[in-house]
mmCIF file of C-alpha atoms in Angstrom:
data_model
loop_
_atom_site.group_PDB
_atom_site.id
_atom_site.type_symbol
_atom_site.label_atom_id
_atom_site.label_comp_id
_atom_site.label_asym_id
_atom_site.label_seq_id
_atom_site.Cartn_x
_atom_site.Cartn_y
_atom_site.Cartn_z
ATOM 1 C CA UNK P 1090 0.000 0.000 0.000
ATOM 2 C CA UNK P 1091 1.274 3.470 -0.819
ATOM 3 C CA UNK P 1092 -0.100 6.497 0.990
ATOM 4 C CA UNK P 1093 1.167 10.014 1.595
ATOM 5 C CA UNK P 1094 0.945 11.710 4.993
ATOM 6 C CA UNK P 1095 -1.635 14.115 3.548
ATOM 7 C CA UNK P 1096 -3.811 11.255 2.263
ATOM 8 C CA UNK P 1097 -3.653 9.624 5.688
ATOM 9 C CA UNK P 1098 -4.605 12.939 7.314
ATOM 10 C CA UNK P 1099 -7.691 13.205 5.079
ATOM 11 C CA UNK P 1100 -8.659 9.657 6.058
ATOM 12 C CA UNK P 1101 -8.236 10.306 9.775
ATOM 13 C CA UNK P 1102 -10.272 13.495 9.476
ATOM 14 C CA UNK P 1103 -13.087 11.420 7.954
ATOM 15 C CA UNK P 1104 -12.906 8.976 10.877
ATOM 16 C CA UNK P 1105 -12.957 11.881 13.327
ATOM 17 C CA UNK P 1106 -15.902 13.706 11.740
ATOM 18 C CA UNK P 1107 -18.174 10.775 10.923
ATOM 19 C CA UNK P 1108 -17.254 10.103 7.311
ATOM 20 C CA UNK P 1109 -17.121 13.546 5.653
ATOM 21 C CA UNK P 1110 -14.187 14.001 3.292
ATOM 22 C CA UNK P 1111 -12.798 17.524 3.384
ATOM 23 C CA UNK P 1112 -10.072 19.218 1.383
ATOM 24 C CA UNK P 1113 -6.964 19.878 3.482
ATOM 25 C CA UNK P 1114 -6.253 23.484 4.391
ATOM 26 C CA UNK P 1115 -3.185 25.238 5.678
ATOM 27 C CA UNK P 1116 -4.877 27.677 8.023
ATOM 28 C CA UNK P 1117 -8.150 28.256 9.822
ATOM 29 C CA UNK P 1118 -8.291 32.031 9.375
ATOM 30 C CA UNK P 1119 -6.621 35.158 8.080
ATOM 31 C CA UNK P 1120 -5.716 37.531 10.885
ATOM 32 C CA UNK P 1121 -4.060 40.885 11.341
ATOM 33 C CA UNK P 1122 -0.789 41.110 13.316
ATOM 34 C CA UNK P 1123 -2.790 42.160 16.394
ATOM 35 C CA UNK P 1124 -5.016 39.068 16.176
ATOM 36 C CA UNK P 1125 -8.157 40.470 14.545
ATOM 37 C CA UNK P 1126 -9.798 37.775 12.408
ATOM 38 C CA UNK P 1127 -10.377 39.114 8.897
ATOM 39 C CA UNK P 1128 -11.662 35.923 7.317
ATOM 40 C CA UNK P 1129 -12.393 32.398 8.477
ATOM 41 C CA UNK P 1130 -11.384 29.596 6.118
ATOM 42 C CA UNK P 1131 -14.170 27.013 6.164
ATOM 43 C CA UNK P 1132 -13.438 23.385 5.267
ATOM 44 C CA UNK P 1133 -14.504 22.375 1.772
ATOM 45 C CA UNK P 1134 -16.459 19.127 1.717
ATOM 46 C CA UNK P 1135 -15.345 16.902 -1.145
ATOM 47 C CA UNK P 1136 -17.337 13.724 -0.524
ATOM 48 C CA UNK P 1137 -18.240 11.126 2.059
ATOM 49 C CA UNK P 1138 -17.253 7.654 3.167
ATOM 50 C CA UNK P 1139 -20.084 5.319 4.065
ATOM 51 C CA UNK P 1140 -19.191 3.434 7.249
ATOM 52 C CA UNK P 1141 -21.783 1.800 9.505
ATOM 53 C CA UNK P 1142 -22.061 3.761 12.766
ATOM 54 C CA UNK P 1143 -21.276 0.687 14.890
ATOM 55 C CA UNK P 1144 -18.077 0.004 12.920
ATOM 56 C CA UNK P 1145 -17.008 3.641 13.183
ATOM 57 C CA UNK P 1146 -17.599 3.569 16.953
ATOM 58 C CA UNK P 1147 -15.386 0.482 17.350
ATOM 59 C CA UNK P 1148 -12.644 2.077 15.239
ATOM 60 C CA UNK P 1149 -12.756 5.321 17.238
ATOM 61 C CA UNK P 1150 -12.674 3.435 20.539
ATOM 62 C CA UNK P 1151 -9.612 1.483 19.446
ATOM 63 C CA UNK P 1152 -7.802 4.600 18.226
ATOM 64 C CA UNK P 1153 -8.561 6.384 21.513
ATOM 65 C CA UNK P 1154 -6.869 3.565 23.457
ATOM 66 C CA UNK P 1155 -3.555 3.616 21.548
ATOM 67 C CA UNK P 1156 -2.070 6.709 23.289
ATOM 68 C CA UNK P 1157 -3.364 5.516 26.680
ATOM 69 C CA UNK P 1158 -2.282 1.873 26.795
ATOM 70 C CA UNK P 1159 -1.262 0.899 23.280
ATOM 71 C CA UNK P 1160 1.778 1.328 21.080
ATOM 72 C CA UNK P 1161 1.901 5.121 21.661
ATOM 73 C CA UNK P 1162 1.491 4.935 25.454
ATOM 74 C CA UNK P 1163 5.189 5.507 26.117
ATOM 75 C CA UNK P 1164 5.206 8.650 23.962
ATOM 76 C CA UNK P 1165 2.038 9.936 25.680
ATOM 77 C CA UNK P 1166 3.058 9.056 29.256
ATOM 78 C CA UNK P 1167 1.945 11.898 31.528
ATOM 79 C CA UNK P 1168 -0.453 13.283 28.912
ATOM 80 C CA UNK P 1169 -3.739 14.730 30.301
ATOM 81 C CA UNK P 1170 -5.900 12.030 28.685
ATOM 82 C CA UNK P 1171 -8.970 12.985 30.741
ATOM 83 C CA UNK P 1172 -8.828 16.668 29.742
ATOM 84 C CA UNK P 1173 -7.570 16.439 26.149
ATOM 85 C CA UNK P 1174 -7.802 12.897 24.762
ATOM 86 C CA UNK P 1175 -6.001 12.125 21.514
ATOM 87 C CA UNK P 1176 -6.821 9.142 19.278
ATOM 88 C CA UNK P 1177 -4.214 7.654 16.975
ATOM 89 C CA UNK P 1178 -2.293 4.729 15.577
ATOM 90 C CA UNK P 1179 1.384 3.977 15.265
ATOM 91 C CA UNK P 1180 2.793 2.209 12.269
ATOM 92 C CA UNK P 1181 5.950 1.340 10.412
ATOM 93 C CA UNK P 1182 6.740 0.915 6.740
ATOM 94 C CA UNK P 1183 9.472 -1.501 5.821
ATOM 95 C CA UNK P 1184 11.929 -1.268 2.945
ATOM 96 C CA UNK P 1185 14.416 -4.098 2.454
ATOM 97 C CA UNK P 1186 17.890 -3.073 3.600
ATOM 98 C CA UNK P 1187 16.728 0.048 5.485
ATOM 99 C CA UNK P 1188 15.463 0.879 8.937
ATOM 100 C CA UNK P 1189 11.650 1.055 9.003
ATOM 101 C CA UNK P 1190 9.866 4.361 8.444
ATOM 102 C CA UNK P 1191 8.014 5.483 11.577
ATOM 103 C CA UNK P 1192 4.372 6.660 11.356
ATOM 104 C CA UNK P 1193 1.840 8.105 13.764
ATOM 105 C CA UNK P 1194 -1.586 9.338 12.609
ATOM 106 C CA UNK P 1195 -3.960 10.972 15.065
ATOM 107 C CA UNK P 1196 -6.897 13.275 15.719
ATOM 108 C CA UNK P 1197 -8.233 15.116 18.720
ATOM 109 C CA UNK P 1198 -9.567 15.996 21.053
ATOM 110 C CA UNK P 1199 -11.532 12.760 20.829
ATOM 111 C CA UNK P 1200 -15.005 14.051 21.794
ATOM 112 C CA UNK P 1201 -14.749 17.270 19.761
ATOM 113 C CA UNK P 1202 -12.124 16.699 17.041
ATOM 114 C CA UNK P 1203 -10.554 19.880 15.718
ATOM 115 C CA UNK P 1204 -7.137 18.720 14.556
ATOM 116 C CA UNK P 1205 -5.449 15.888 12.689
ATOM 117 C CA UNK P 1206 -1.722 15.267 13.131
ATOM 118 C CA UNK P 1207 0.232 12.818 10.970
ATOM 119 C CA UNK P 1208 3.974 12.343 11.403
ATOM 120 C CA UNK P 1209 6.300 10.290 9.198
ATOM 121 C CA UNK P 1210 9.972 9.849 10.100
ATOM 122 C CA UNK P 1211 11.977 8.143 7.365
ATOM 123 C CA UNK P 1212 14.094 5.337 8.796
ATOM 124 C CA UNK P 1213 12.868 6.321 12.274
ATOM 125 C CA UNK P 1214 12.067 2.764 13.376
ATOM 126 C CA UNK P 1215 8.772 1.809 14.953
ATOM 127 C CA UNK P 1216 5.913 4.321 15.100
ATOM 128 C CA UNK P 1217 6.090 4.541 18.875
ATOM 129 C CA UNK P 1218 9.832 5.226 18.793
ATOM 130 C CA UNK P 1219 10.023 8.340 16.602
ATOM 131 C CA UNK P 1220 6.758 9.481 15.031
ATOM 132 C CA UNK P 1221 4.537 9.290 18.141
ATOM 133 C CA UNK P 1222 6.938 11.342 20.304
ATOM 134 C CA UNK P 1223 7.178 13.955 17.538
ATOM 135 C CA UNK P 1224 3.379 14.037 17.237
ATOM 136 C CA UNK P 1225 3.064 14.493 21.000
ATOM 137 C CA UNK P 1226 5.132 17.689 20.747
ATOM 138 C CA UNK P 1227 2.700 18.993 18.113
ATOM 139 C CA UNK P 1228 -0.273 17.989 20.295
ATOM 140 C CA UNK P 1229 1.279 19.846 23.239
ATOM 141 C CA UNK P 1230 1.312 23.047 21.182
ATOM 142 C CA UNK P 1231 -2.241 22.484 19.895
ATOM 143 C CA UNK P 1232 -3.559 21.817 23.410
ATOM 144 C CA UNK P 1233 -1.974 25.023 24.687
ATOM 145 C CA UNK P 1234 -3.482 26.943 21.769
ATOM 146 C CA UNK P 1235 -6.929 25.409 22.304
ATOM 147 C CA UNK P 1236 -6.842 26.039 26.065
ATOM 148 C CA UNK P 1237 -5.434 29.555 25.687
#
């Protein structure tokens, strides 16, 4: 299977929002240097994925467990799971003769998803070793922004 980080992000956004496919965007708004919002950039819906609600619920539940007690638990040790839960999945892509590429794809906060974070580290090893710790740093910044 071949997938780009952006394609994976679009897929995780669809899982997070109930199946709506949206075009990726770089920013949420245009603002002045003093913080005045001039224009909000709304997501553009590009389609939908039909997934039975029960199947989607099982998938979301599994993804929510990965940073708590799964393959990303080490990277998310000490994370405020009760206040800002993140759902995600580690992964690795193997190429003969090279160290595996490390992946972590995620969305959050779980109950009110606003962000998708996908990290790929070429030859970084397992997903929990390189990509998940890098994603946690991004989630730390997003949590501070959301809480601030």
